[in-house]
Amino acid sequence: MASETTDDGRYDFRALEARWLPVWMDTQPFRSGDPKDKRPTKYVLDMFPYPSGDLHMGHAEAYALGDVLARYWIQRGFNVLHPIGWDSFGLPAENAAIKRGVDPRAWTEDNIAQQRESMERYACSWDWDRVLATHRPEYYRWNQWIFTRLFEKGLAYRKPSMVNWCPSCQTVLANEQVVGGLCERCDTPVVKKKLTQWYFRVTDYADRLLDDLGTLEGKWPDKVLAMQRNWIGRSHGADVLFAIEGREEPITVYTTRPDTLFGATFMVVAADSDLAAELAEGADAATRKAFAEYVEGVKATSEIDRLSTEREKTGVFLQRYAINPVNGERLPIWASDYVLSDYGHGAIMAVPAHDQRDLDFALAMELPVRVVLDCRDEDGRPLPDPTVSRVATTGDGVLVNSGPIDGLAKADAIARITEILEKDGKGKTAKNYRLRDWLISRQRYWGTPIPIIHCEECGEVPVPDDQLPVVLPSSEGLDLKPKGTSPLGAADEWLATTCPECNRPARRDTDTMDTFVDSSWYFLRYLSPAKEDAPFDGVEARRWAPVDQYVGGVTHAILHLLYARFFTKVLFDLGMVGFEEPFTRLLNQGMVLMDGSAMSKSRGNLVRLSDQLDTYGVDAVRLTMVFAGPPEDDIDWADVSPAGSVKFLARGLRLAREVASEPNGSSAAGDAGLRAVTHRTVHDVTQLIEGFRFNVAVARVMELVNATRKAIDTGPGPSDPAVREASEAVAILLSLFAPYVAEEMWEALGHSCVARAGWPTVDEALLVQDTVTCVVQVQGKVRDRLEVPPGIGEEELRALALAAPGVVRSVGDGTVRKVIVRPPTLVNIVL
RNA sequence: GCCCCCGUAGCCCAACCGGUAGAGGCAGCCGACUUAAAAUCGGUCAAGUGCAGGUUCGAUCCCUGCCGGGGGCACCA
């Protein structure tokens, strides 16, 4: 005990950690699973980590922030569910296995054990009864179970398609995992490959995923809402049917600008589409050859090159013609790679005058340009002809050269022309989405096996529920090296099975699921992690879910959050949950940087969390994370001071040790000034925490510590009851940020278990101030200050202000024209 | 190219509904303690809010334009 404060006034955080951690591990003050617990519930969730090794600074920040909220709600009397676990399927385990020959399962379990130790030391209020790890069969069997439900509903399906392929990871990637044409994991340029893969039909939920974002307004960061909206990318327009010469079926084209239909001068189909190939068959030999060569070139183009906006437009004329449904004109049909095969219908009507891409193509191929919109600049002057300016006029305007819609403005013209098309059966309003279906199959080992059996007779047959889980076979004897096909294909014994329907020999599906499947519903598994007959318990779900507060990095703003929202809606439709949005409130923390950039070993600016913890202690590191600035801002570790945090914590601890009054007494007779500060601080900190303004809350606690220090040293002294009241408040407030020091303080103050102490009660009467400072301005400049009662009347204050010496001086013999009185804080005199 | 966010002391950051520009911390400086230094404790200095306009009795806050930084989307018809 005596050794816990060193001679120089710092404190011995090692001793505190060694002392309290075993106590907490023993008493488990954060158990949430008692069904008889009558406290209201709150679900606070931290994004679970991948067990890649030890914790890093980013984890430390996120968990410190989440813990502030969890501990706050506990102090407020809630039964808080605050679980943690591991997102433990994924490539690093597999890569370690390939590189060092270790078993992915053993590697993963070792890392989990190591991380768990660090997490325990970090002392977050996690309920250790609920831990889960997604690589364990008792978890991933429910991935398979949910997959089966999706399959039954037609929401999981297999189709051949051009997919994103990472040549380095040797696996397909979801759209969301391709960033700027590069693999988000290894930055290798992604190439296109035609493969048959499993998909989840997220696009069926596009409207709900988009529209329900409205219910999260004000509860999720605007930035994340914007990113999700952007990603789903819904647009409104029309599908228009174009008859094709020499082809039975018309071609449907999607456009957001049906009003410009009279300006269409050609049609373009996606070069890599089946449609283009079919149309090309009717062309002469030279064209067929040119087309074939063009398509080859397109396929060889990397995604990164394809996305370059600097690229010249290229294409091949297919010697075929479409008929414009509104005026019967013949439009030449071209194939080009600037039209995407998997958006809309893979074909467009080109209106070069009013679409920049079409204009670029028209100019490159010397195709006609026809203006059908009279567009004006701000001064009402006509905009230059697009052919000359090489700039398409894409804005609003009045229709010209457009028959029945001449003279109409854009919006009216769209409505009118759509009506006309609809009447003739040649078109209708339509929506489109940037969002694509979620490609979930991976040709890798360390993931959830897809629970499908391929039978020659019966086709794709889901593994019956009572045969789940399909357990991942041991990696022993399997070649895990990426080679483009799943390693599971070589697990002969595992592979061979019988068809559940016809009992004939059949083969298992050899792909594994994207690990984002695992994290799409884990928050539900925490509710009943040991449940053996369902993914989660319905009663527990009604009790706890949805998550009240989710905390994690903005890096998951699109992928994980979109998928989890999708899963939740599917589970809602299955009647398994009663809510459609999984995370009621979301807090995104910023990144921890060093010297202005993200930490990395290669950059040589890596700050090791364990070093920081060894040097400054857990509490100081946590406090530093929280105090550094607003939670969503990045923290530059070079700008902050864990040493300063140590100093502050030592000051707090010293207060508690100096308190000389007995516990549980009344503080009513205590020093009024200090009491006012204490109650004001608790009141303000309460609001600050609820508003995620933790940095300011910490500053307020620092003020309280300073005020208490003064009271002890130069005020009423250590035996005044107000000093005890203030110190106890400091201990409880600090318990959100610095659990070890708070616990030590609490004990010094004669109590035990600060985490469950309860939030201090604010005496409203003590918040009322006797006097406030009123500023008196003349012409907007401060000329005097008055001490006035807060309830002062307007007339009285006006009189006082006009008589104030500073006012009299600066008004001089000027005439007072107007007096603005805002009792009790301000008077402004206008001359 | 389009959309969003942010510019406040040397630094990280506060400032309620438009009403005293400063709460807290870091660094600096001064002092105390020390043989000395570190550490600690006490005190103290510090910007007129990126720039230019506008609205207002009054603007860090609202509006317009520009400059600087960050982020998202980007051949999605």
CSV table of N, CA and C in Angstrom, one decimal, chain A residues 349-457:
chain,number,residue,atom,x,y,z
A,349,MET,N,-28.6,4.8,-74.7
A,349,MET,CA,-28.9,5.7,-75.9
A,349,MET,C,-27.9,6.8,-75.7
A,350,ALA,N,-27.2,7.2,-76.7
A,350,ALA,CA,-26.2,8.2,-76.6
A,350,ALA,C,-26.7,9.5,-77.0
A,351,VAL,N,-26.6,10.5,-76.1
A,351,VAL,CA,-27.1,11.9,-76.5
A,351,VAL,C,-25.9,12.8,-76.3
A,352,PRO,N,-25.1,12.9,-77.3
A,352,PRO,CA,-23.8,13.5,-77.2
A,352,PRO,C,-23.9,15.0,-76.8
A,353,ALA,N,-24.9,15.7,-77.2
A,353,ALA,CA,-25.0,17.1,-76.9
A,353,ALA,C,-25.2,17.4,-75.4
A,354,HIS,N,-25.7,16.4,-74.7
A,354,HIS,CA,-26.1,16.6,-73.3
A,354,HIS,C,-25.6,15.6,-72.4
A,355,ASP,N,-24.5,14.9,-72.8
A,355,ASP,CA,-23.8,13.9,-71.9
A,355,ASP,C,-22.3,13.9,-72.3
A,356,GLN,N,-21.5,14.3,-71.4
A,356,GLN,CA,-20.1,14.5,-71.7
A,356,GLN,C,-19.4,13.2,-72.2
A,357,ARG,N,-19.8,12.1,-71.7
A,357,ARG,CA,-19.2,10.8,-72.1
A,357,ARG,C,-19.5,10.5,-73.5
A,358,ASP,N,-20.8,10.7,-73.8
A,358,ASP,CA,-21.3,10.5,-75.2
A,358,ASP,C,-20.7,11.4,-76.1
A,359,LEU,N,-20.5,12.7,-75.7
A,359,LEU,CA,-19.9,13.7,-76.5
A,359,LEU,C,-18.5,13.3,-76.9
A,360,ASP,N,-17.7,12.9,-75.9
A,360,ASP,CA,-16.4,12.5,-76.1
A,360,ASP,C,-16.3,11.4,-77.1
A,361,PHE,N,-17.2,10.4,-77.0
A,361,PHE,CA,-17.3,9.3,-77.9
A,361,PHE,C,-17.6,9.8,-79.3
A,362,ALA,N,-18.6,10.7,-79.4
A,362,ALA,CA,-19.1,11.2,-80.7
A,362,ALA,C,-18.0,11.9,-81.4
A,363,LEU,N,-17.2,12.7,-80.6
A,363,LEU,CA,-16.2,13.5,-81.3
A,363,LEU,C,-15.1,12.5,-81.7
A,364,ALA,N,-14.8,11.5,-80.9
A,364,ALA,CA,-13.7,10.6,-81.3
A,364,ALA,C,-14.1,9.8,-82.6
A,365,MET,N,-15.4,9.5,-82.7
A,365,MET,CA,-15.8,8.6,-83.8
A,365,MET,C,-16.5,9.4,-84.9
A,366,GLU,N,-16.5,10.7,-84.8
A,366,GLU,CA,-17.1,11.6,-85.7
A,366,GLU,C,-18.6,11.3,-86.0
A,367,LEU,N,-19.3,11.1,-84.9
A,367,LEU,CA,-20.7,10.9,-85.0
A,367,LEU,C,-21.5,12.2,-84.8
A,368,PRO,N,-22.7,12.3,-85.3
A,368,PRO,CA,-23.4,13.5,-85.2
A,368,PRO,C,-23.8,13.9,-83.8
A,369,VAL,N,-23.9,15.2,-83.6
A,369,VAL,CA,-24.3,15.8,-82.3
A,369,VAL,C,-25.6,16.6,-82.5
A,370,ARG,N,-26.7,16.4,-81.8
A,370,ARG,CA,-27.9,17.2,-82.0
A,370,ARG,C,-28.3,17.8,-80.7
A,371,VAL,N,-28.4,19.1,-80.7
A,371,VAL,CA,-28.8,19.8,-79.5
A,371,VAL,C,-30.3,19.8,-79.4
A,372,VAL,N,-30.8,19.3,-78.2
A,372,VAL,CA,-32.3,19.3,-78.0
A,372,VAL,C,-32.7,20.1,-76.8
A,373,LEU,N,-31.7,20.7,-76.1
A,373,LEU,CA,-32.0,21.5,-74.9
A,373,LEU,C,-31.4,22.9,-75.2
A,374,ASP,N,-32.2,23.9,-74.9
A,374,ASP,CA,-31.8,25.3,-75.0
A,374,ASP,C,-31.3,25.6,-73.6
A,375,CYS,N,-30.0,25.6,-73.4
A,375,CYS,CA,-29.4,25.8,-72.0
A,375,CYS,C,-28.8,27.2,-72.0
A,376,ARG,N,-29.0,27.9,-70.8
A,376,ARG,CA,-28.5,29.2,-70.7
A,376,ARG,C,-27.6,29.4,-69.5
A,377,ASP,N,-26.7,30.3,-69.5
A,377,ASP,CA,-25.8,30.6,-68.4
A,377,ASP,C,-26.6,31.5,-67.4
A,378,GLU,N,-25.9,32.0,-66.3
A,378,GLU,CA,-26.6,32.7,-65.3
A,378,GLU,C,-27.2,34.0,-65.8
A,379,ASP,N,-26.5,34.6,-66.9
A,379,ASP,CA,-27.0,35.9,-67.4
A,379,ASP,C,-28.0,35.7,-68.5
A,380,GLY,N,-28.4,34.5,-68.7
A,380,GLY,CA,-29.5,34.2,-69.7
A,380,GLY,C,-28.9,34.1,-71.2
A,381,ARG,N,-27.6,34.1,-71.3
A,381,ARG,CA,-27.0,33.9,-72.6
A,381,ARG,C,-27.0,32.4,-73.0
A,382,PRO,N,-27.2,32.0,-74.2
A,382,PRO,CA,-27.1,30.6,-74.6
A,382,PRO,C,-25.7,30.1,-74.4
A,383,LEU,N,-25.6,28.8,-73.9
A,383,LEU,CA,-24.3,28.2,-73.8
A,383,LEU,C,-23.8,27.8,-75.2
A,384,PRO,N,-22.5,27.8,-75.3
A,384,PRO,CA,-21.9,27.5,-76.6
A,384,PRO,C,-22.3,26.1,-77.1
A,385,ASP,N,-22.3,25.9,-78.4
A,385,ASP,CA,-22.6,24.6,-79.0
A,385,ASP,C,-21.6,23.6,-78.6
A,386,PRO,N,-22.1,22.4,-78.1
A,386,PRO,CA,-21.2,21.4,-77.5
A,386,PRO,C,-20.2,20.9,-78.5
A,387,THR,N,-20.6,20.9,-79.8
A,387,THR,CA,-19.6,20.4,-80.8
A,387,THR,C,-18.4,21.2,-80.8
A,388,VAL,N,-18.6,22.5,-80.7
A,388,VAL,CA,-17.5,23.5,-80.7
A,388,VAL,C,-16.7,23.5,-79.4
A,389,SER,N,-17.5,23.6,-78.3
A,389,SER,CA,-16.9,23.8,-77.0
A,389,SER,C,-16.3,22.5,-76.4
A,390,ARG,N,-16.8,21.4,-77.0
A,390,ARG,CA,-16.4,20.1,-76.5
A,390,ARG,C,-16.9,19.8,-75.1
A,391,VAL,N,-17.9,20.7,-74.7
A,391,VAL,CA,-18.5,20.5,-73.3
A,391,VAL,C,-20.0,20.3,-73.5
A,392,ALA,N,-20.4,19.1,-73.1
A,392,ALA,CA,-21.9,18.8,-73.2
A,392,ALA,C,-22.6,19.7,-72.2
A,393,THR,N,-23.8,20.1,-72.6
A,393,THR,CA,-24.7,20.9,-71.7
A,393,THR,C,-25.6,19.9,-71.0
A,394,THR,N,-25.2,19.7,-69.7
A,394,THR,CA,-25.9,18.6,-69.0
A,394,THR,C,-26.9,19.1,-68.0
A,395,GLY,N,-27.1,20.4,-67.9
A,395,GLY,CA,-28.0,21.0,-66.9
A,395,GLY,C,-29.5,21.0,-67.4
A,396,ASP,N,-30.2,22.0,-66.8
A,396,ASP,CA,-31.6,22.2,-67.1
A,396,ASP,C,-31.7,23.0,-68.4
A,397,GLY,N,-32.8,23.0,-69.0
A,397,GLY,CA,-33.0,23.8,-70.2
A,397,GLY,C,-34.4,23.6,-70.7
A,398,VAL,N,-34.7,24.3,-71.8
A,398,VAL,CA,-36.0,24.2,-72.5
A,398,VAL,C,-35.8,23.3,-73.7
A,399,LEU,N,-36.7,22.3,-73.9
A,399,LEU,CA,-36.6,21.4,-75.0
A,399,LEU,C,-36.8,22.0,-76.4
A,400,VAL,N,-35.9,21.7,-77.3
A,400,VAL,CA,-36.1,22.1,-78.7
A,400,VAL,C,-35.9,20.9,-79.6
A,401,ASN,N,-36.3,21.0,-80.8
A,401,ASN,CA,-36.2,19.9,-81.8
A,401,ASN,C,-36.7,18.6,-81.2
A,402,SER,N,-37.7,18.7,-80.4
A,402,SER,CA,-38.2,17.5,-79.7
A,402,SER,C,-39.7,17.2,-79.8
A,403,GLY,N,-40.2,17.6,-81.0
A,403,GLY,CA,-41.6,17.3,-81.3
A,403,GLY,C,-42.6,17.6,-80.1
A,404,PRO,N,-43.2,16.6,-79.6
A,404,PRO,CA,-44.3,16.9,-78.6
A,404,PRO,C,-43.8,17.5,-77.3
A,405,ILE,N,-42.6,17.5,-77.0
A,405,ILE,CA,-42.1,18.0,-75.7
A,405,ILE,C,-41.4,19.4,-75.9
A,406,ASP,N,-41.4,19.9,-77.1
A,406,ASP,CA,-40.8,21.2,-77.4
A,406,ASP,C,-41.3,22.2,-76.4
A,407,GLY,N,-40.5,23.1,-75.9
A,407,GLY,CA,-40.9,24.2,-75.0
A,407,GLY,C,-41.0,23.8,-73.5
A,408,LEU,N,-41.0,22.5,-73.2
A,408,LEU,CA,-41.1,22.1,-71.8
A,408,LEU,C,-39.7,22.2,-71.2
A,409,ALA,N,-39.8,22.4,-69.8
A,409,ALA,CA,-38.5,22.4,-69.1
A,409,ALA,C,-38.2,20.9,-68.7
A,410,LYS,N,-37.0,20.7,-68.2
A,410,LYS,CA,-36.5,19.3,-68.0
A,410,LYS,C,-37.5,18.4,-67.3
A,411,ALA,N,-38.0,18.9,-66.1
A,411,ALA,CA,-38.8,18.0,-65.2
A,411,ALA,C,-40.1,17.7,-65.9
A,412,ASP,N,-40.7,18.7,-66.5
A,412,ASP,CA,-42.0,18.5,-67.2
A,412,ASP,C,-41.8,17.6,-68.4
A,413,ALA,N,-40.7,17.8,-69.1
A,413,ALA,CA,-40.4,17.0,-70.3
A,413,ALA,C,-40.2,15.6,-70.0
A,414,ILE,N,-39.5,15.3,-68.9
A,414,ILE,CA,-39.3,13.9,-68.4
A,414,ILE,C,-40.7,13.2,-68.2
A,415,ALA,N,-41.5,13.9,-67.4
A,415,ALA,CA,-42.8,13.4,-67.1
A,415,ALA,C,-43.6,13.1,-68.4
A,416,ARG,N,-43.6,14.1,-69.3
A,416,ARG,CA,-44.4,14.0,-70.5
A,416,ARG,C,-44.0,12.8,-71.4
A,417,ILE,N,-42.7,12.8,-71.6
A,417,ILE,CA,-42.1,11.8,-72.6
A,417,ILE,C,-42.3,10.4,-72.0
A,418,THR,N,-42.2,10.3,-70.7
A,418,THR,CA,-42.4,9.0,-70.1
A,418,THR,C,-43.8,8.5,-70.3
A,419,GLU,N,-44.7,9.5,-70.1
A,419,GLU,CA,-46.1,9.2,-70.3
A,419,GLU,C,-46.4,8.7,-71.7
A,420,ILE,N,-45.8,9.4,-72.7
A,420,ILE,CA,-46.0,9.0,-74.1
A,420,ILE,C,-45.4,7.6,-74.4
A,421,LEU,N,-44.2,7.4,-73.9
A,421,LEU,CA,-43.6,6.0,-74.1
A,421,LEU,C,-44.4,4.9,-73.5
A,422,GLU,N,-44.9,5.2,-72.3
A,422,GLU,CA,-45.7,4.2,-71.6
A,422,GLU,C,-47.0,3.9,-72.3
A,423,LYS,N,-47.6,4.9,-72.9
A,423,LYS,CA,-48.8,4.7,-73.6
A,423,LYS,C,-48.6,3.8,-74.8
A,424,ASP,N,-47.4,4.0,-75.5
A,424,ASP,CA,-47.1,3.2,-76.7
A,424,ASP,C,-46.5,1.9,-76.3
A,425,GLY,N,-46.3,1.6,-75.0
A,425,GLY,CA,-45.7,0.4,-74.6
A,425,GLY,C,-44.2,0.4,-75.0
A,426,LYS,N,-43.6,1.5,-75.1
A,426,LYS,CA,-42.2,1.6,-75.5
A,426,LYS,C,-41.3,2.0,-74.3
A,427,GLY,N,-41.8,2.1,-73.2
A,427,GLY,CA,-41.0,2.6,-72.0
A,427,GLY,C,-41.8,2.7,-70.8
A,428,LYS,N,-41.0,2.9,-69.7
A,428,LYS,CA,-41.7,3.1,-68.4
A,428,LYS,C,-40.7,3.7,-67.4
A,429,THR,N,-41.2,4.3,-66.3
A,429,THR,CA,-40.3,4.8,-65.3
A,429,THR,C,-39.5,3.7,-64.7
A,430,ALA,N,-38.3,3.9,-64.3
A,430,ALA,CA,-37.4,2.9,-63.8
A,430,ALA,C,-36.4,3.5,-62.8
A,431,LYS,N,-35.9,2.6,-61.9
A,431,LYS,CA,-34.9,3.0,-60.9
A,431,LYS,C,-33.7,2.1,-61.2
A,432,ASN,N,-32.5,2.6,-60.8
A,432,ASN,CA,-31.3,1.8,-60.9
A,432,ASN,C,-30.5,2.1,-59.7
A,433,TYR,N,-29.6,1.2,-59.4
A,433,TYR,CA,-28.7,1.3,-58.2
A,433,TYR,C,-27.3,1.1,-58.6
A,434,ARG,N,-26.4,1.8,-58.0
A,434,ARG,CA,-25.0,1.6,-58.1
A,434,ARG,C,-24.6,0.3,-57.3
A,435,LEU,N,-25.4,0.0,-56.3
A,435,LEU,CA,-25.1,-1.2,-55.5
A,435,LEU,C,-25.3,-2.4,-56.3
A,436,ARG,N,-24.4,-3.4,-56.1
A,436,ARG,CA,-24.5,-4.7,-56.8
A,436,ARG,C,-24.8,-5.7,-55.7
A,437,ASP,N,-25.2,-6.9,-56.2
A,437,ASP,CA,-25.3,-8.0,-55.2
A,437,ASP,C,-24.0,-8.3,-54.6
A,438,TRP,N,-24.1,-8.9,-53.4
A,438,TRP,CA,-22.9,-9.1,-52.6
A,438,TRP,C,-22.3,-10.5,-52.9
A,439,LEU,N,-21.1,-10.4,-53.5
A,439,LEU,CA,-20.4,-11.7,-53.9
A,439,LEU,C,-19.8,-12.3,-52.6
A,440,ILE,N,-20.2,-13.4,-52.2
A,440,ILE,CA,-19.8,-13.9,-50.9
A,440,ILE,C,-18.8,-15.1,-51.0
A,441,SER,N,-18.6,-15.7,-52.2
A,441,SER,CA,-17.8,-16.9,-52.1
A,441,SER,C,-16.3,-16.5,-52.2
A,442,ARG,N,-15.5,-17.3,-51.5
A,442,ARG,CA,-14.1,-17.1,-51.5
A,442,ARG,C,-13.4,-18.4,-51.7
A,443,GLN,N,-12.3,-18.4,-52.5
A,443,GLN,CA,-11.6,-19.6,-52.8
A,443,GLN,C,-10.4,-19.8,-51.9
A,444,ARG,N,-10.8,-19.6,-50.6
A,444,ARG,CA,-9.7,-19.8,-49.6
A,444,ARG,C,-10.2,-20.7,-48.5
A,445,TYR,N,-9.3,-21.1,-47.6
A,445,TYR,CA,-9.5,-22.1,-46.6
A,445,TYR,C,-10.2,-21.6,-45.4
A,446,TRP,N,-9.6,-20.5,-44.8
A,446,TRP,CA,-10.0,-20.2,-43.4
A,446,TRP,C,-11.3,-19.3,-43.4
A,447,GLY,N,-12.4,-20.0,-43.6
A,447,GLY,CA,-13.7,-19.4,-43.5
A,447,GLY,C,-14.8,-20.4,-43.4
A,448,THR,N,-16.0,-19.9,-43.4
A,448,THR,CA,-17.1,-20.8,-43.2
A,448,THR,C,-17.5,-21.6,-44.5
A,449,PRO,N,-17.4,-22.9,-44.4
A,449,PRO,CA,-17.8,-23.7,-45.6
A,449,PRO,C,-19.2,-23.3,-46.1
A,450,ILE,N,-19.4,-23.2,-47.3
A,450,ILE,CA,-20.8,-22.9,-47.8
A,450,ILE,C,-21.6,-24.2,-47.8
A,451,PRO,N,-22.7,-24.2,-47.1
A,451,PRO,CA,-23.4,-25.5,-46.8
A,451,PRO,C,-24.3,-25.9,-47.9
A,452,ILE,N,-23.7,-26.2,-49.0
A,452,ILE,CA,-24.4,-26.6,-50.2
A,452,ILE,C,-23.8,-27.9,-50.7
A,453,ILE,N,-24.6,-28.8,-51.2
A,453,ILE,CA,-24.1,-30.1,-51.8
A,453,ILE,C,-24.6,-30.1,-53.2
A,454,HIS,N,-23.6,-30.4,-54.1
A,454,HIS,CA,-23.9,-30.4,-55.5
A,454,HIS,C,-24.2,-31.8,-56.0
A,455,CYS,N,-25.4,-32.0,-56.4
A,455,CYS,CA,-25.8,-33.4,-56.8
A,455,CYS,C,-26.1,-33.3,-58.3
A,456,GLU,N,-25.7,-34.4,-59.0
A,456,GLU,CA,-25.9,-34.4,-60.5
A,456,GLU,C,-27.4,-34.4,-60.8
A,457,GLU,N,-28.1,-35.0,-59.9
A,457,GLU,CA,-29.6,-35.2,-60.2
A,457,GLU,C,-30.3,-34.0,-59.7
